[in-house]
Short mmCIF file of C-alpha atoms and ligand atoms in Angstrom, two decimals:
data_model
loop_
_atom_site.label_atom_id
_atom_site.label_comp_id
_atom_site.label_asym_id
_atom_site.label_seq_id
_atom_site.Cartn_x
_atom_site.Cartn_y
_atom_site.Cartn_z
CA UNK P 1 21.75 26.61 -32.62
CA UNK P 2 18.86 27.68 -30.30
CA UNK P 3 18.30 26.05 -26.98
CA UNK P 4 16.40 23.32 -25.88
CA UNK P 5 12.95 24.66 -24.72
CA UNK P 6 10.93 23.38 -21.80
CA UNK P 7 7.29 24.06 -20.82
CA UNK P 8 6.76 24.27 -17.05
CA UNK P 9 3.64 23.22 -15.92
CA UNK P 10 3.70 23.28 -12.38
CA UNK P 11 0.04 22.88 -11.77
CA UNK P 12 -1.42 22.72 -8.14
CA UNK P 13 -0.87 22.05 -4.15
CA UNK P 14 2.92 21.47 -3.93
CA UNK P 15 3.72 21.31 -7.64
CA UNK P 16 4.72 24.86 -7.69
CA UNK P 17 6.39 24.17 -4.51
CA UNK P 18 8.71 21.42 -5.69
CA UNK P 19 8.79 23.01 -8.91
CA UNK P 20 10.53 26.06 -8.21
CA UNK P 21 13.68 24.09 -7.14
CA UNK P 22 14.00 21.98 -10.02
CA UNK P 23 13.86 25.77 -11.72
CA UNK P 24 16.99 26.56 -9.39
CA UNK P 25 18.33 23.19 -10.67
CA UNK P 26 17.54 24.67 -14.53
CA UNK P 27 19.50 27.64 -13.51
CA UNK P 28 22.61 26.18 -12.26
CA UNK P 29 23.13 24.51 -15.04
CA UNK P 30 22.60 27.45 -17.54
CA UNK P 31 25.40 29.05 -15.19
CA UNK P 32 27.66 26.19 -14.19
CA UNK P 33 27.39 23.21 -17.25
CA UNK P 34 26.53 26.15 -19.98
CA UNK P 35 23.59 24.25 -20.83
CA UNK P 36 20.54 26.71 -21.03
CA UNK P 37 17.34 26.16 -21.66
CA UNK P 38 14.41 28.07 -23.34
CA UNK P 39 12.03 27.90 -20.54
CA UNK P 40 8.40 28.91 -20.43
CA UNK P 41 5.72 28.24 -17.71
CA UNK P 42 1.82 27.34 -17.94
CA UNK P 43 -0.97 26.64 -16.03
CA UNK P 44 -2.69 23.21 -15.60
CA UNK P 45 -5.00 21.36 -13.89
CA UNK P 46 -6.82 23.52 -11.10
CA UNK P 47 -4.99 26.43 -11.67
CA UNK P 48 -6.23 26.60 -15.12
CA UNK P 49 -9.95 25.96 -14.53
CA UNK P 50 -9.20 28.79 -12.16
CA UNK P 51 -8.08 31.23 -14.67
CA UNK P 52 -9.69 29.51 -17.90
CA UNK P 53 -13.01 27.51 -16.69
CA UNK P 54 -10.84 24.51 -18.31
CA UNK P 55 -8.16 21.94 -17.00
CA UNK P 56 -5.86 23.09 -20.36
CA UNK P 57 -5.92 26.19 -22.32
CA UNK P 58 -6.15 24.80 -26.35
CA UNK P 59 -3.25 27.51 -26.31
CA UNK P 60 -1.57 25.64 -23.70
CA UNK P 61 -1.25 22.57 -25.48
CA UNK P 62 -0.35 23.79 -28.88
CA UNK P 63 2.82 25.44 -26.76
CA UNK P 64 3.28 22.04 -25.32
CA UNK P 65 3.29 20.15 -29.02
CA UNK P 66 5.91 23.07 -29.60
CA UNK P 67 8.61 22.69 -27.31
CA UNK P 68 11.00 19.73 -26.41
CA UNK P 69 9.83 18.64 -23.41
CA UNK P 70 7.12 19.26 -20.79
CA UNK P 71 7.64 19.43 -16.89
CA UNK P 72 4.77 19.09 -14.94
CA UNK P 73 4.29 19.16 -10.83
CA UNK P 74 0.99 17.76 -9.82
CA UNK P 75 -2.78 18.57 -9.94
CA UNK P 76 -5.74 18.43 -8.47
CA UNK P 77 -6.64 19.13 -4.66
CA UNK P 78 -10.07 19.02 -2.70
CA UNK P 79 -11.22 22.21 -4.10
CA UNK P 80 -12.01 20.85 -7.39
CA UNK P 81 -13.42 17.52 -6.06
CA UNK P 82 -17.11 18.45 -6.89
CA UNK P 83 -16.46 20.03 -10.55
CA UNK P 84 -17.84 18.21 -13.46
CA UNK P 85 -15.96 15.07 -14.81
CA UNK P 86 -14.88 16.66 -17.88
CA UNK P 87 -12.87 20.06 -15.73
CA UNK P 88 -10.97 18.10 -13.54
CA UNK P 89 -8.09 19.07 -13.06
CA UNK P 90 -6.50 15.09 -14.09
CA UNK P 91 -8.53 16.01 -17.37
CA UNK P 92 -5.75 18.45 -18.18
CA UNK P 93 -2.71 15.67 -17.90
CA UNK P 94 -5.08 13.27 -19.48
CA UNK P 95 -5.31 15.81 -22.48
CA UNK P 96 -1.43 15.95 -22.34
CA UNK P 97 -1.20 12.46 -22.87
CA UNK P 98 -3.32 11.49 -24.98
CA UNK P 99 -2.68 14.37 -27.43
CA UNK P 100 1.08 14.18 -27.54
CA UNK P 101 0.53 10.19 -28.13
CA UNK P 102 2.71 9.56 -25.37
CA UNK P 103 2.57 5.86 -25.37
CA UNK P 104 5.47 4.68 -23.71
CA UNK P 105 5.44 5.39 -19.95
CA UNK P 106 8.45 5.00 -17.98
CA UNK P 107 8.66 4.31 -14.46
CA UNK P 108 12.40 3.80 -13.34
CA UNK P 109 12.22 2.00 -9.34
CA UNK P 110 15.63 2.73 -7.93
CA UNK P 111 16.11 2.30 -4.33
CA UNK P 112 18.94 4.70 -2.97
CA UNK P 113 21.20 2.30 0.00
CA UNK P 114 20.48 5.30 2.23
CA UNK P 115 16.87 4.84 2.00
CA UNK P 116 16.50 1.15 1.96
CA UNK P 117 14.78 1.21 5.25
CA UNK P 118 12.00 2.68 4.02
CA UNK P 119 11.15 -0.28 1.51
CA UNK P 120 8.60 -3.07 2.91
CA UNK P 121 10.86 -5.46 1.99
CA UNK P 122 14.42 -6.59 3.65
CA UNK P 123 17.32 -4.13 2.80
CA UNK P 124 19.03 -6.44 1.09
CA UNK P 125 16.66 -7.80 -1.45
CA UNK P 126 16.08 -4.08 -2.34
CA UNK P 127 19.60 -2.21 -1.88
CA UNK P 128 21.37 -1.13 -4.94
CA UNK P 129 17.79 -1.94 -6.91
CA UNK P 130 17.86 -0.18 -10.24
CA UNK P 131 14.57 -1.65 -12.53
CA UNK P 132 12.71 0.43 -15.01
CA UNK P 133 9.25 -0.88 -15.70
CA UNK P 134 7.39 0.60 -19.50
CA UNK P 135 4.07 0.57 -19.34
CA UNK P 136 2.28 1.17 -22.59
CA UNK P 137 0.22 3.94 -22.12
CA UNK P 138 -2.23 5.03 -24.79
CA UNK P 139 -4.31 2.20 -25.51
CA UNK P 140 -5.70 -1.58 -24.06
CA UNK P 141 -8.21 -2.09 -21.45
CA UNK P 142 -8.66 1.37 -20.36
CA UNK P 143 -9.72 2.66 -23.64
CA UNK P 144 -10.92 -0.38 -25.96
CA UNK P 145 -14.47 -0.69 -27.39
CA UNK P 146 -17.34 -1.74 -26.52
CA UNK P 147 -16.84 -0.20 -23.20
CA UNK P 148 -20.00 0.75 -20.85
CA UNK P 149 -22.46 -0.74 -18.80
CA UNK P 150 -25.09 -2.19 -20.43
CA UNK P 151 -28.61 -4.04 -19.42
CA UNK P 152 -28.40 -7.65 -20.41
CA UNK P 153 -31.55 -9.57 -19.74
CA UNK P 154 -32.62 -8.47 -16.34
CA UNK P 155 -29.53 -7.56 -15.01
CA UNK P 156 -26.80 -4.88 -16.10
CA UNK P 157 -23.02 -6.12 -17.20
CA UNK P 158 -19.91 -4.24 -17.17
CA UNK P 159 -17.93 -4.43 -20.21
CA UNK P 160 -14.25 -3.24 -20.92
CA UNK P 161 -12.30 -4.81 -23.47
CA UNK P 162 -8.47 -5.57 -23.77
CA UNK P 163 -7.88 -4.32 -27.44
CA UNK P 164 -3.83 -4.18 -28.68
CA UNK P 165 -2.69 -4.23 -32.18
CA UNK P 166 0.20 -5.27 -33.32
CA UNK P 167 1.93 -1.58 -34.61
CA UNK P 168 0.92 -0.57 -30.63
CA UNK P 169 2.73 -3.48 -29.11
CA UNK P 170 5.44 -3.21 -31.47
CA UNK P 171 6.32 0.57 -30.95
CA UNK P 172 6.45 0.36 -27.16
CA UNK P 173 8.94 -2.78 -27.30
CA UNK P 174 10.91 -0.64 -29.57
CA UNK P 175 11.11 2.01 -26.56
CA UNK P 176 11.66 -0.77 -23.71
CA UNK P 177 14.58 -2.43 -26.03
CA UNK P 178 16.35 0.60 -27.21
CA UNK P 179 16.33 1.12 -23.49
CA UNK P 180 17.47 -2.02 -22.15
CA UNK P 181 20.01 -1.66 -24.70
CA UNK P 182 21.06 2.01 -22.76
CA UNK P 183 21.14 -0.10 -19.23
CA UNK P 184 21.55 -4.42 -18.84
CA UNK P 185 20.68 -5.51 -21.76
CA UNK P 186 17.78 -7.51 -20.40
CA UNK P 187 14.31 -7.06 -20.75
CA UNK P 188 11.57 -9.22 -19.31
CA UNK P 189 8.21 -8.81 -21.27
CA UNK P 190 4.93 -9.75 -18.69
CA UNK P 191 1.71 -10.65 -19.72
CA UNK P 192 -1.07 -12.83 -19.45
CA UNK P 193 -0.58 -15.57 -22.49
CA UNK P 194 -1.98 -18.52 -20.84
CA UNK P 195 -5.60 -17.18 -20.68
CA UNK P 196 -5.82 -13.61 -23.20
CA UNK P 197 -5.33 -13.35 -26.79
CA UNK P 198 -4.30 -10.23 -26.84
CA UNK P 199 -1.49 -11.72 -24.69
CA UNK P 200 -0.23 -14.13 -26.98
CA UNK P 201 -0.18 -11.85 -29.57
CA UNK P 202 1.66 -9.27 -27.39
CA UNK P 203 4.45 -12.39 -26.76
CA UNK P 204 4.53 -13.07 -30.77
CA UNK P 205 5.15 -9.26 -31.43
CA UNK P 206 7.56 -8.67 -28.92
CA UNK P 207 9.39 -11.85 -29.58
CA UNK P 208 9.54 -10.34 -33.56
CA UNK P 209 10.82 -7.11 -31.95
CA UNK P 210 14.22 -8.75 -30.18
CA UNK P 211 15.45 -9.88 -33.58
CA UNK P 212 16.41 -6.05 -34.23
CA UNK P 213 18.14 -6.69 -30.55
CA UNK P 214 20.02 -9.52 -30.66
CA UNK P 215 22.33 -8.05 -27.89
CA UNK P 216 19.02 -7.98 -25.40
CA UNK P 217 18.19 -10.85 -23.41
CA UNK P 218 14.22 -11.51 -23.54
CA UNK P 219 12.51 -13.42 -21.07
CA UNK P 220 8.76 -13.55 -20.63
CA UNK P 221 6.75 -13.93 -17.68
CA UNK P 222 3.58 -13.98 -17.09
CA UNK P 223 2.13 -10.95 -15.14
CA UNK P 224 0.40 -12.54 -11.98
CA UNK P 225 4.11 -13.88 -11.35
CA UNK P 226 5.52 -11.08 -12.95
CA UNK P 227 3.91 -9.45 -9.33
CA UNK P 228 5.36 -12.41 -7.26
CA UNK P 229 8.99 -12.19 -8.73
CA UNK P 230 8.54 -7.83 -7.71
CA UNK P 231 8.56 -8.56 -4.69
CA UNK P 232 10.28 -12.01 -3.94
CA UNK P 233 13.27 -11.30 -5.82
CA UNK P 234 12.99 -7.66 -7.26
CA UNK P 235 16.81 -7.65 -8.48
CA UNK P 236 16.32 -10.32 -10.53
CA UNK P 237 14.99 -7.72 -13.43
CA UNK P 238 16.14 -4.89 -15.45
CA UNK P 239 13.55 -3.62 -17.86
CA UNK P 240 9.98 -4.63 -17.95
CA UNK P 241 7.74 -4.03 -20.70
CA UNK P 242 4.49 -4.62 -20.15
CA UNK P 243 1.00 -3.82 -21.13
CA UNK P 244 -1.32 -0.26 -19.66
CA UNK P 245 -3.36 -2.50 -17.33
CA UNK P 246 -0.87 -4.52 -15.54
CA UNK P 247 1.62 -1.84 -16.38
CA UNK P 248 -0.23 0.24 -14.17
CA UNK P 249 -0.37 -2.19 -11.00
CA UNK P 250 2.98 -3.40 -11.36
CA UNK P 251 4.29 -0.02 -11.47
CA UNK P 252 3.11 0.88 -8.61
CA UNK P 253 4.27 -2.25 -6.85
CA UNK P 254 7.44 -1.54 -7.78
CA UNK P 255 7.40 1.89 -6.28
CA UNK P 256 6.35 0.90 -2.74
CA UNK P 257 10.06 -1.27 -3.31
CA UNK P 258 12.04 2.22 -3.12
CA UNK P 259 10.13 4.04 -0.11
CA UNK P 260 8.84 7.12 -0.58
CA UNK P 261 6.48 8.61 -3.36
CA UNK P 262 8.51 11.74 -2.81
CA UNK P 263 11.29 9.98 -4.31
CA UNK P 264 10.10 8.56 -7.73
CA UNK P 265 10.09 10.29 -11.00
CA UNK P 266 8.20 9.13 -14.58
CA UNK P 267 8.64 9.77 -17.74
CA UNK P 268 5.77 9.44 -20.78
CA UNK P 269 7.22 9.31 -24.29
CA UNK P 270 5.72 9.09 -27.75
CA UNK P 271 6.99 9.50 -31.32
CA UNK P 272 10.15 11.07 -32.47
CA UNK P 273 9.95 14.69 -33.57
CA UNK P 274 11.44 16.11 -36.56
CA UNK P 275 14.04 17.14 -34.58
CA UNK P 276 14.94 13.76 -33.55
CA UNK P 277 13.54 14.19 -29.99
CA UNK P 278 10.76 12.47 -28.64
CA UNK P 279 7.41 13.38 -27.74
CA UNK P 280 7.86 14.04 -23.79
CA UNK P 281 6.71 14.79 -21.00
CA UNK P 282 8.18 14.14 -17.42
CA UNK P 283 6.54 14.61 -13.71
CA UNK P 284 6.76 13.40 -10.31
CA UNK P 285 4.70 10.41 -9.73
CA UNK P 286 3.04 11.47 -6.59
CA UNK P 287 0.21 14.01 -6.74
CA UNK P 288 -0.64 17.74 -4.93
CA UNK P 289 -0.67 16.33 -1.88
CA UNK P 290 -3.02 19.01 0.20
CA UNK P 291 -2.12 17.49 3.62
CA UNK P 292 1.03 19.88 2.98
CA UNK P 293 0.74 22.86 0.78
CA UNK P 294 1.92 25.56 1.52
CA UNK P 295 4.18 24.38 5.12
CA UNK P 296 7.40 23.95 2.78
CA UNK P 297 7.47 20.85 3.91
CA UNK P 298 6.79 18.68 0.19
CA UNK P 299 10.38 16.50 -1.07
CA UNK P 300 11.62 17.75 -4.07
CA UNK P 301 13.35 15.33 -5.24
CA UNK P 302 10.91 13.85 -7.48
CA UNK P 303 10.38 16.11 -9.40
CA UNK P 304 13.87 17.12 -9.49
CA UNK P 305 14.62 13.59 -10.75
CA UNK P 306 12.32 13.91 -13.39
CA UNK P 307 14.14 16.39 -14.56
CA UNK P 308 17.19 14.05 -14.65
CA UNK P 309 15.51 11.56 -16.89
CA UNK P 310 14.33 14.81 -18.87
CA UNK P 311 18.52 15.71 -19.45
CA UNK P 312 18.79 11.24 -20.52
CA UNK P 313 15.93 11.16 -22.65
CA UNK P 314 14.82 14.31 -23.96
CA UNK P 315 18.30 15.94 -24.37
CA UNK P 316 21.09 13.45 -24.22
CA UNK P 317 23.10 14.45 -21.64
CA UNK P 318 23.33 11.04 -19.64
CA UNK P 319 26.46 12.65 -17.88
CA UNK P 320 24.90 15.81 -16.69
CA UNK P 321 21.78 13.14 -15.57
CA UNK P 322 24.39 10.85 -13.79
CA UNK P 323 25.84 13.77 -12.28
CA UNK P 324 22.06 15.21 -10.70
CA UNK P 325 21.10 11.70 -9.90
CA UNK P 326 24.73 11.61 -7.75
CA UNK P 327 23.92 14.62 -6.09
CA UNK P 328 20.38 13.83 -4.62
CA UNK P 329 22.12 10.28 -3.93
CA UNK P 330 24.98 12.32 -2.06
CA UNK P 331 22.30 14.66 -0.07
CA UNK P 332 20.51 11.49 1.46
CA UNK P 333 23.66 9.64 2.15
CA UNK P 334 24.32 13.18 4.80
CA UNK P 335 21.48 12.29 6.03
CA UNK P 336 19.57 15.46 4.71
CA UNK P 337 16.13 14.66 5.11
CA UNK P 338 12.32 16.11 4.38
CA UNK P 339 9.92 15.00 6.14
CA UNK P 340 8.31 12.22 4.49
CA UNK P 341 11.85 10.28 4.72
CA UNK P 342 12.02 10.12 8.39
CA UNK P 343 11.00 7.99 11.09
CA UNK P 344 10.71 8.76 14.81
CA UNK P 345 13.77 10.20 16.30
CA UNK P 346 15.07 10.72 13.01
CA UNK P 347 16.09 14.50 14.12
CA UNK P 348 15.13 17.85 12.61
CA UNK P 349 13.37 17.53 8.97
CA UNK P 350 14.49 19.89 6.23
CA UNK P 351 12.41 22.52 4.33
CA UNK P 352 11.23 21.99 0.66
CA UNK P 353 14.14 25.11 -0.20
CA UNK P 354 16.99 23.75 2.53
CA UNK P 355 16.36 20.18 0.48
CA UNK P 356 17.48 22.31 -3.15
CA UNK P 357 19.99 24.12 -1.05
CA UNK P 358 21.60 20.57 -0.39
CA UNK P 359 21.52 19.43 -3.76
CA UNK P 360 22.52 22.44 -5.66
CA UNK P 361 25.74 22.77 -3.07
CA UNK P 362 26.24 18.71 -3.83
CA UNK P 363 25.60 19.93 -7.88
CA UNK P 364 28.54 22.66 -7.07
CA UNK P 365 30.74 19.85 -4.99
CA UNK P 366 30.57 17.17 -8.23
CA UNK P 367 32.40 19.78 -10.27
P1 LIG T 1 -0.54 12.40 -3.22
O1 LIG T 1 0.54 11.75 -3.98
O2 LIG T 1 -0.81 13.82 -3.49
O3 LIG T 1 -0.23 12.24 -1.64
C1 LIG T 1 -0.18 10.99 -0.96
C2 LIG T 1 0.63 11.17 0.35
O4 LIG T 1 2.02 11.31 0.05
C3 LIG T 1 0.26 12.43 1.14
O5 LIG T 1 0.33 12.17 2.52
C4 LIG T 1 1.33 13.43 0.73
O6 LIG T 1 1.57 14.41 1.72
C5 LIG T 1 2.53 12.53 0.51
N1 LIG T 1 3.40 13.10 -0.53
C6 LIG T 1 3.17 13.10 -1.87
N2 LIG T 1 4.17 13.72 -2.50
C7 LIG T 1 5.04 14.11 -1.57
C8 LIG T 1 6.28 14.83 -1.62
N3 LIG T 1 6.83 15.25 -2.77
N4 LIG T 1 6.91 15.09 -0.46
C9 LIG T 1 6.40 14.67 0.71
N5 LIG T 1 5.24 13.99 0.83
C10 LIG T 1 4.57 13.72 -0.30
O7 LIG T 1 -1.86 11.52 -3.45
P2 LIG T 1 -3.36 11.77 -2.97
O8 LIG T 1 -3.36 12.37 -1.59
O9 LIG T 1 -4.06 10.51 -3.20
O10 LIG T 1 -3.95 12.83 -3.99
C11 LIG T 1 -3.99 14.24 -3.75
C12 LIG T 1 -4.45 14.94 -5.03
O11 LIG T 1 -3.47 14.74 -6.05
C13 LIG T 1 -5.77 14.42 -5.58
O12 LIG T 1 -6.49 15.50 -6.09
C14 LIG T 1 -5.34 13.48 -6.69
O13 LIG T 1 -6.33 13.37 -7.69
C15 LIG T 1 -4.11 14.20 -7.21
N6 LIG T 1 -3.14 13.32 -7.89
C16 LIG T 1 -2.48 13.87 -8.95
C17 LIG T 1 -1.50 13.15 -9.59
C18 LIG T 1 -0.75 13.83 -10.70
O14 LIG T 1 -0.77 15.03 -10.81
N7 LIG T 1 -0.03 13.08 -11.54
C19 LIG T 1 -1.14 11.87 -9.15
C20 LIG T 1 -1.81 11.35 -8.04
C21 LIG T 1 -2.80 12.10 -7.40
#
């Protein structure tokens, strides 16, 4: 049997800077789990309109339609601001997406107790929080036609239209339940059926879905309380399924719940392969951030965590996952801290490397 193989895209600003611990992370467990991976690195984004004039190489994405699973840091920076629409470096991750059909977008908010002072809400309607929110990714408002702006008598309109069918709703409740069915066994399904169509046909569909899962309890909501409930009562949920528009606010509300963008991993998934796997590809949510490159100074854990849902999801090693997941947990409980997780006379911040130090000697400590 061959190994796994993983495509390492760490792209630009302090993606290669996060990156290279999570490689450190690869390594350890090549030499201490004897799980080894195939591993071969890419350029993205800025760094590959740098050395190819475009945000992804066609050669680049043919290797990442190859392998198991992507990893990718961030992209983008200032540098590129003024290129044409169609270089940019968010192009390239766009391309990822949209060519791997990676419709199924997960965004796991998990608020670790030693950071729960970082959340905008009270510690204890966010300790021990543990939600994962799928947001379909690959079709509705942000890609349905007509789409444009248009004249319209004597003034122009803005169209954009919600467009789902029913196979699209259907495959991405088939992600959130088999997930649900991996956690709580409760999914809540958010849209807006009281005023859009496309609503109460994503209800029907999804209510057709839960037959194949009787085990799952499925509640609906509707998404403007959906927002409400996030952040009156966050613990209340499990999984969420809901659609790429409100999936994409909601997300992001659910984020600001755990503290720190340095902190929160995604995952995108599409179709099985013939291997059984799924289409995948796994980053940090947050993005190059300039304001640091190159001062050592970016949290790894992130990405390092993506790599975590990568062993879960992509690989099937929930232990090993459990076991990376414990260790970052374990680092911040010491109180080892980067930067962006301290407040004013918080002490002595650690470096992007002393943060992998920390978790690979918690990684050798679990054993
Ligand atoms: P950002 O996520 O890069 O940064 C926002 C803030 O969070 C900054 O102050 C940054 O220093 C901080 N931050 C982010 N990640 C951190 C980490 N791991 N450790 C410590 N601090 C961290 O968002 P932005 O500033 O709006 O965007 C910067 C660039 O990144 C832009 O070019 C944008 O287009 C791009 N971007 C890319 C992605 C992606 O690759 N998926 C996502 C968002 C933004």
């Amino acid at each position: 049997m061959s190994n796994p193989s993983l495509l390492i895209l760490a792209g630009d600003g302090i993606g290669p800077e996060v990156m290279a611990q999570v490689q450190r992370i690869i390594g350890w467990y090549g030499d201490k789990r004897g799980l080894n991976f195939d591993v071969s690195e890419d350029l993205v984004g800025g760094a590959a309109y740098d050395a190819h004039g475009t945000p992804l190489h066609d050669d680049t994405m043919a290797k990442a339609q190859a392998v198991d699973a992507v990893l990718l840091g961030a992209v983008g920076g200032p540098k590129y601001d003024d290129l044409d629409f169609s270089v940019k470096p968010e192009r390239g991750l766009l391309r990822l997406r949209k060519e791997m059909d990676l419709f199924a977008n997960l965004r796991p908010a998990q608020c670790f107790d030693a950071l729960s002072e970082f959340s905008s809400l009270k510690t204890e309607l966010v300790s021990g929080l543990d939600i994962m929110i799928v947001r379909e990714l690959t079709s509705g408002v942000y890609f349905g036609e007509p789409r444009g702006i248009f004249e319209e008598g004597n003034q122009r309109v803005g169209i954009n239209t919600q467009r789902y069918t029913e196979a699209e709703i259907e495959r991405g409740a088939r992600a959130a339940f088999e997930l649900a069915m991996k956690r709580d066994k409760r999914l809540c399904s958010m849209e807006k059926a009281n005023v859009m169509e496309s609503g109460i046909l994503w209800r029907e569909v999804v209510t057709e879905v839960s037959k194949d899962y009787p085990e799952v309890a499925l509640s609906h909501m509707y998404a403007d309380n959906g927002a409400m409930q996030l952040v009156r009562a966050p613990k209340q949920f499990d999984v969420i399924y809901t659609d790429n528009l409100f999936g994409d606010i909601l997300s992001d509300c659910a984020a600001m719940l755990t503290g720190s963008l340095g902190m929160l991993p995604s995952a995108s998934l599409g179709a099985p392969m013939e291997n059984g796997r799924p289409k995948a590809l796994y980053e940090p949510v947050h993005g190059s951030a300039p304001d640091i490159t190159g001062q050592c100074k970016a949290n790894p854990s992130a990405c390092i965590l993506s790599f975590a849902m990568a062993l879960r999801y992509s690989f099937d090693q929930g232990a090993e996952a459990d076991r990376l997941e414990a260790a970052v947990e374990k680092v911040l409980a010491d109180g080892v801290r980067t930067a962006d997780l301290m407040q004013a006379n918080d002490g002595t911040p650690v470096s992007t490397t002393e943060m992998g130090d920390a978790i690979l000697a918690a990684l050798d400590a679990s054993l």
